[in-house]
Amino acid sequence: MPSPQIRPLDLTDDATARAAHRIGLAAYAVEAELIGFPGIPALGESLAQMRAQDLNWVGAVGADGELAGFLAWEERADGGVCIDRLCVAPAWFRRGVASLLLRHALTELFPDRPVEVTTGAANTPAVTLYARLGFTRGDDFSPAPGLTMASFTSGPSVV
């Protein structure tokens, strides 16, 4: 099966937005199980709330037009980038979709820029992915009781 192609996503398109929302809910449900924390905010996010986020979106689209996963980020005032979400449809797990999206983002969308991302510290697949792609793990933090998050940075430091 050929690798999905990376394309910008237009969340004003209803079908695209519904697909991204469905994938996000499924992916975050898996993460909630992995980290033992059912309160991930995106799990309670409506389609309208997801669309209202001031984020940039790219997706990995299969040959049949199926959305396999997506990456969404915000541009920071200091020139850096904060990855808000990286989600893969469970049917596409362990097929390189997250790596494909993240490599594309780092090399094509925001090369030579500082990038920040967080994930549940117990989300071993995500922690492994970020480490494998050269991110440096920062301090863990706990934004809510029962939840430990791992922070990662990549790219040049903001001076």
PDB file of C-alpha atoms in Angstrom:
ATOM      1  CA  MET A   1       0.000   0.000   0.000  1.00  0.00           C
ATOM      2  CA  PRO A   2       1.462   3.400  -0.944  1.00  0.00           C
ATOM      3  CA  SER A   3       2.226   5.944   1.770  1.00  0.00           C
ATOM      4  CA  PRO A   4      -0.385   8.604   2.360  1.00  0.00           C
ATOM      5  CA  GLN A   5       0.245  12.022   0.858  1.00  0.00           C
ATOM      6  CA  ILE A   6       0.528  15.099   3.079  1.00  0.00           C
ATOM      7  CA  ARG A   7      -1.939  17.855   2.238  1.00  0.00           C
ATOM      8  CA  PRO A   8      -3.221  21.001   3.937  1.00  0.00           C
ATOM      9  CA  LEU A   9      -6.603  20.422   5.559  1.00  0.00           C
ATOM     10  CA  ASP A  10      -9.476  22.860   5.197  1.00  0.00           C
ATOM     11  CA  LEU A  11     -11.688  22.510   8.248  1.00  0.00           C
ATOM     12  CA  THR A  12     -14.329  24.744   6.685  1.00  0.00           C
ATOM     13  CA  ASP A  13     -15.101  21.682   4.539  1.00  0.00           C
ATOM     14  CA  ASP A  14     -17.683  19.666   6.483  1.00  0.00           C
ATOM     15  CA  ALA A  15     -16.469  16.214   5.412  1.00  0.00           C
ATOM     16  CA  THR A  16     -12.854  17.073   6.237  1.00  0.00           C
ATOM     17  CA  ALA A  17     -13.771  18.516   9.624  1.00  0.00           C
ATOM     18  CA  ARG A  18     -15.948  15.509  10.506  1.00  0.00           C
ATOM     19  CA  ALA A  19     -13.155  13.098   9.513  1.00  0.00           C
ATOM     20  CA  ALA A  20     -10.584  14.989  11.600  1.00  0.00           C
ATOM     21  CA  HIS A  21     -12.947  15.134  14.567  1.00  0.00           C
ATOM     22  CA  ARG A  22     -13.713  11.416  14.346  1.00  0.00           C
ATOM     23  CA  ILE A  23      -9.998  10.547  14.130  1.00  0.00           C
ATOM     24  CA  GLY A  24      -9.146  12.858  17.010  1.00  0.00           C
ATOM     25  CA  LEU A  25     -11.769  11.300  19.264  1.00  0.00           C
ATOM     26  CA  ALA A  26     -10.608   7.776  18.414  1.00  0.00           C
ATOM     27  CA  ALA A  27      -6.906   8.588  18.850  1.00  0.00           C
ATOM     28  CA  TYR A  28      -7.419  10.428  22.138  1.00  0.00           C
ATOM     29  CA  ALA A  29      -9.552   7.552  23.453  1.00  0.00           C
ATOM     30  CA  VAL A  30      -6.579   5.247  22.865  1.00  0.00           C
ATOM     31  CA  GLU A  31      -4.228   7.725  24.546  1.00  0.00           C
ATOM     32  CA  ALA A  32      -6.603   8.023  27.513  1.00  0.00           C
ATOM     33  CA  GLU A  33      -6.355   4.254  27.969  1.00  0.00           C
ATOM     34  CA  LEU A  34      -2.560   4.296  27.618  1.00  0.00           C
ATOM     35  CA  ILE A  35      -2.038   7.021  30.199  1.00  0.00           C
ATOM     36  CA  GLY A  36      -4.892   6.069  32.517  1.00  0.00           C
ATOM     37  CA  PHE A  37      -6.515   9.498  32.329  1.00  0.00           C
ATOM     38  CA  PRO A  38      -9.985   9.820  30.768  1.00  0.00           C
ATOM     39  CA  GLY A  39     -10.087  13.620  31.109  1.00  0.00           C
ATOM     40  CA  ILE A  40      -8.112  14.560  27.972  1.00  0.00           C
ATOM     41  CA  PRO A  41      -9.752  17.854  26.949  1.00  0.00           C
ATOM     42  CA  ALA A  42     -10.018  16.960  23.250  1.00  0.00           C
ATOM     43  CA  LEU A  43     -12.228  13.976  24.167  1.00  0.00           C
ATOM     44  CA  GLY A  44     -14.935  16.414  25.211  1.00  0.00           C
ATOM     45  CA  GLU A  45     -14.442  18.784  22.285  1.00  0.00           C
ATOM     46  CA  SER A  46     -17.344  19.211  19.904  1.00  0.00           C
ATOM     47  CA  LEU A  47     -16.882  19.494  16.159  1.00  0.00           C
ATOM     48  CA  ALA A  48     -17.627  23.226  16.391  1.00  0.00           C
ATOM     49  CA  GLN A  49     -15.082  23.682  19.183  1.00  0.00           C
ATOM     50  CA  MET A  50     -12.416  21.833  17.200  1.00  0.00           C
ATOM     51  CA  ARG A  51     -13.086  23.978  14.136  1.00  0.00           C
ATOM     52  CA  ALA A  52     -12.928  27.168  16.208  1.00  0.00           C
ATOM     53  CA  GLN A  53      -9.335  26.500  17.286  1.00  0.00           C
ATOM     54  CA  ASP A  54      -6.838  28.919  15.727  1.00  0.00           C
ATOM     55  CA  LEU A  55      -4.677  26.145  14.312  1.00  0.00           C
ATOM     56  CA  ASN A  56      -3.000  25.206  11.055  1.00  0.00           C
ATOM     57  CA  TRP A  57      -3.794  21.698   9.811  1.00  0.00           C
ATOM     58  CA  VAL A  58      -2.169  19.135   7.540  1.00  0.00           C
ATOM     59  CA  GLY A  59      -3.364  15.618   6.935  1.00  0.00           C
ATOM     60  CA  ALA A  60      -2.033  12.324   5.694  1.00  0.00           C
ATOM     61  CA  VAL A  61      -4.458  11.250   2.973  1.00  0.00           C
ATOM     62  CA  GLY A  62      -4.503   7.733   1.565  1.00  0.00           C
ATOM     63  CA  ALA A  63      -4.794   6.922  -2.142  1.00  0.00           C
ATOM     64  CA  ASP A  64      -8.538   6.450  -1.714  1.00  0.00           C
ATOM     65  CA  GLY A  65      -8.917   9.928  -0.197  1.00  0.00           C
ATOM     66  CA  GLU A  66      -9.290   8.568   3.340  1.00  0.00           C
ATOM     67  CA  LEU A  67      -7.801  10.761   6.058  1.00  0.00           C
ATOM     68  CA  ALA A  68      -5.291   8.577   7.922  1.00  0.00           C
ATOM     69  CA  GLY A  69      -4.149  11.195  10.421  1.00  0.00           C
ATOM     70  CA  PHE A  70      -3.422  14.858  10.959  1.00  0.00           C
ATOM     71  CA  LEU A  71      -1.142  17.339  12.644  1.00  0.00           C
ATOM     72  CA  ALA A  72      -2.326  20.731  13.885  1.00  0.00           C
ATOM     73  CA  TRP A  73      -0.166  23.522  15.237  1.00  0.00           C
ATOM     74  CA  GLU A  74      -0.161  27.123  16.303  1.00  0.00           C
ATOM     75  CA  GLU A  75       2.318  29.774  15.336  1.00  0.00           C
ATOM     76  CA  ARG A  76       3.830  31.540  18.328  1.00  0.00           C
ATOM     77  CA  ALA A  77       4.634  35.243  18.435  1.00  0.00           C
ATOM     78  CA  ASP A  78       8.319  34.468  19.075  1.00  0.00           C
ATOM     79  CA  GLY A  79       8.589  32.559  15.771  1.00  0.00           C
ATOM     80  CA  GLY A  80       8.277  29.148  17.354  1.00  0.00           C
ATOM     81  CA  VAL A  81       5.681  26.491  16.733  1.00  0.00           C
ATOM     82  CA  CYS A  82       3.568  24.599  19.233  1.00  0.00           C
ATOM     83  CA  ILE A  83       2.159  21.299  17.996  1.00  0.00           C
ATOM     84  CA  ASP A  84      -1.335  21.144  19.418  1.00  0.00           C
ATOM     85  CA  ARG A  85      -2.315  17.687  18.202  1.00  0.00           C
ATOM     86  CA  LEU A  86      -0.929  14.779  16.235  1.00  0.00           C
ATOM     87  CA  CYS A  87      -3.563  12.102  15.717  1.00  0.00           C
ATOM     88  CA  VAL A  88      -3.699   8.929  13.659  1.00  0.00           C
ATOM     89  CA  ALA A  89      -6.793   6.862  12.906  1.00  0.00           C
ATOM     90  CA  PRO A  90      -6.491   3.557  14.814  1.00  0.00           C
ATOM     91  CA  ALA A  91      -6.791   1.617  11.522  1.00  0.00           C
ATOM     92  CA  TRP A  92      -3.547   3.324  10.473  1.00  0.00           C
ATOM     93  CA  PHE A  93      -1.600   2.734  13.719  1.00  0.00           C
ATOM     94  CA  ARG A  94       1.943   1.370  13.339  1.00  0.00           C
ATOM     95  CA  ARG A  95       2.103   2.224   9.641  1.00  0.00           C
ATOM     96  CA  GLY A  96       4.348   5.281   9.893  1.00  0.00           C
ATOM     97  CA  VAL A  97       1.649   7.945   9.577  1.00  0.00           C
ATOM     98  CA  ALA A  98       2.653   9.930  12.677  1.00  0.00           C
ATOM     99  CA  SER A  99       6.318   9.816  11.633  1.00  0.00           C
ATOM    100  CA  LEU A 100       5.399  10.917   8.108  1.00  0.00           C
ATOM    101  CA  LEU A 101       3.369  13.875   9.378  1.00  0.00           C
ATOM    102  CA  LEU A 102       5.959  14.960  11.906  1.00  0.00           C
ATOM    103  CA  ARG A 103       8.924  14.638   9.526  1.00  0.00           C
ATOM    104  CA  HIS A 104       7.032  16.646   6.894  1.00  0.00           C
ATOM    105  CA  ALA A 105       6.244  19.350   9.425  1.00  0.00           C
ATOM    106  CA  LEU A 106       9.808  19.591  10.692  1.00  0.00           C
ATOM    107  CA  THR A 107      11.449  19.627   7.259  1.00  0.00           C
ATOM    108  CA  GLU A 108       8.885  21.319   5.012  1.00  0.00           C
ATOM    109  CA  LEU A 109       6.543  23.436   7.119  1.00  0.00           C
ATOM    110  CA  PHE A 110       8.750  24.830   9.845  1.00  0.00           C
ATOM    111  CA  PRO A 111      12.382  23.907   9.295  1.00  0.00           C
ATOM    112  CA  ASP A 112      14.918  25.708  11.457  1.00  0.00           C
ATOM    113  CA  ARG A 113      12.243  26.869  13.882  1.00  0.00           C
ATOM    114  CA  PRO A 114      11.829  25.876  17.517  1.00  0.00           C
ATOM    115  CA  VAL A 115       9.025  23.351  17.998  1.00  0.00           C
ATOM    116  CA  GLU A 116       7.296  22.389  21.241  1.00  0.00           C
ATOM    117  CA  VAL A 117       4.962  19.477  21.863  1.00  0.00           C
ATOM    118  CA  THR A 118       3.537  17.686  24.885  1.00  0.00           C
ATOM    119  CA  THR A 119       2.055  14.251  25.372  1.00  0.00           C
ATOM    120  CA  GLY A 120       1.023  12.056  28.239  1.00  0.00           C
ATOM    121  CA  ALA A 121       4.227  10.857  29.910  1.00  0.00           C
ATOM    122  CA  ALA A 122       2.853   7.291  29.893  1.00  0.00           C
ATOM    123  CA  ASN A 123       2.068   7.439  26.159  1.00  0.00           C
ATOM    124  CA  THR A 124       5.055   5.285  25.218  1.00  0.00           C
ATOM    125  CA  PRO A 125       4.433   5.307  21.427  1.00  0.00           C
ATOM    126  CA  ALA A 126       4.358   9.130  21.329  1.00  0.00           C
ATOM    127  CA  VAL A 127       7.306   9.548  23.709  1.00  0.00           C
ATOM    128  CA  THR A 128       9.314   7.109  21.586  1.00  0.00           C
ATOM    129  CA  LEU A 129       8.347   8.896  18.355  1.00  0.00           C
ATOM    130  CA  TYR A 130       9.444  12.315  19.588  1.00  0.00           C
ATOM    131  CA  ALA A 131      12.737  10.957  20.930  1.00  0.00           C
ATOM    132  CA  ARG A 132      13.406   9.047  17.691  1.00  0.00           C
ATOM    133  CA  LEU A 133      12.860  12.202  15.625  1.00  0.00           C
ATOM    134  CA  GLY A 134      15.365  14.196  17.650  1.00  0.00           C
ATOM    135  CA  PHE A 135      13.164  16.029  20.133  1.00  0.00           C
ATOM    136  CA  THR A 136      14.705  16.754  23.531  1.00  0.00           C
ATOM    137  CA  ARG A 137      12.606  15.833  26.528  1.00  0.00           C
ATOM    138  CA  GLY A 138      12.092  18.654  28.971  1.00  0.00           C
ATOM    139  CA  ASP A 139      10.482  18.674  32.360  1.00  0.00           C
ATOM    140  CA  ASP A 140       7.397  16.618  33.053  1.00  0.00           C
ATOM    141  CA  PHE A 141       4.479  18.498  34.578  1.00  0.00           C
ATOM    142  CA  SER A 142       1.091  17.715  36.045  1.00  0.00           C
ATOM    143  CA  PRO A 143      -1.732  19.980  34.817  1.00  0.00           C
ATOM    144  CA  ALA A 144      -4.377  17.927  36.642  1.00  0.00           C
ATOM    145  CA  PRO A 145      -4.404  15.357  39.436  1.00  0.00           C
ATOM    146  CA  GLY A 146      -3.592  11.935  38.015  1.00  0.00           C
ATOM    147  CA  LEU A 147      -2.053  13.305  34.812  1.00  0.00           C
ATOM    148  CA  THR A 148       1.645  13.662  34.060  1.00  0.00           C
ATOM    149  CA  MET A 149       2.623  15.280  30.784  1.00  0.00           C
ATOM    150  CA  ALA A 150       5.990  15.092  29.046  1.00  0.00           C
ATOM    151  CA  SER A 151       7.286  18.159  27.202  1.00  0.00           C
ATOM    152  CA  PHE A 152       9.564  18.055  24.179  1.00  0.00           C
ATOM    153  CA  THR A 153      11.409  20.617  22.084  1.00  0.00           C
ATOM    154  CA  SER A 154      13.144  20.466  18.740  1.00  0.00           C
ATOM    155  CA  GLY A 155      14.970  22.875  16.508  1.00  0.00           C
ATOM    156  CA  PRO A 156      16.957  25.995  17.307  1.00  0.00           C
ATOM    157  CA  SER A 157      16.477  27.817  20.574  1.00  0.00           C
ATOM    158  CA  VAL A 158      14.589  31.080  20.599  1.00  0.00           C
ATOM    159  CA  VAL A 159      17.049  33.822  21.456  1.00  0.00           C
TER     160      VAL A 159
END
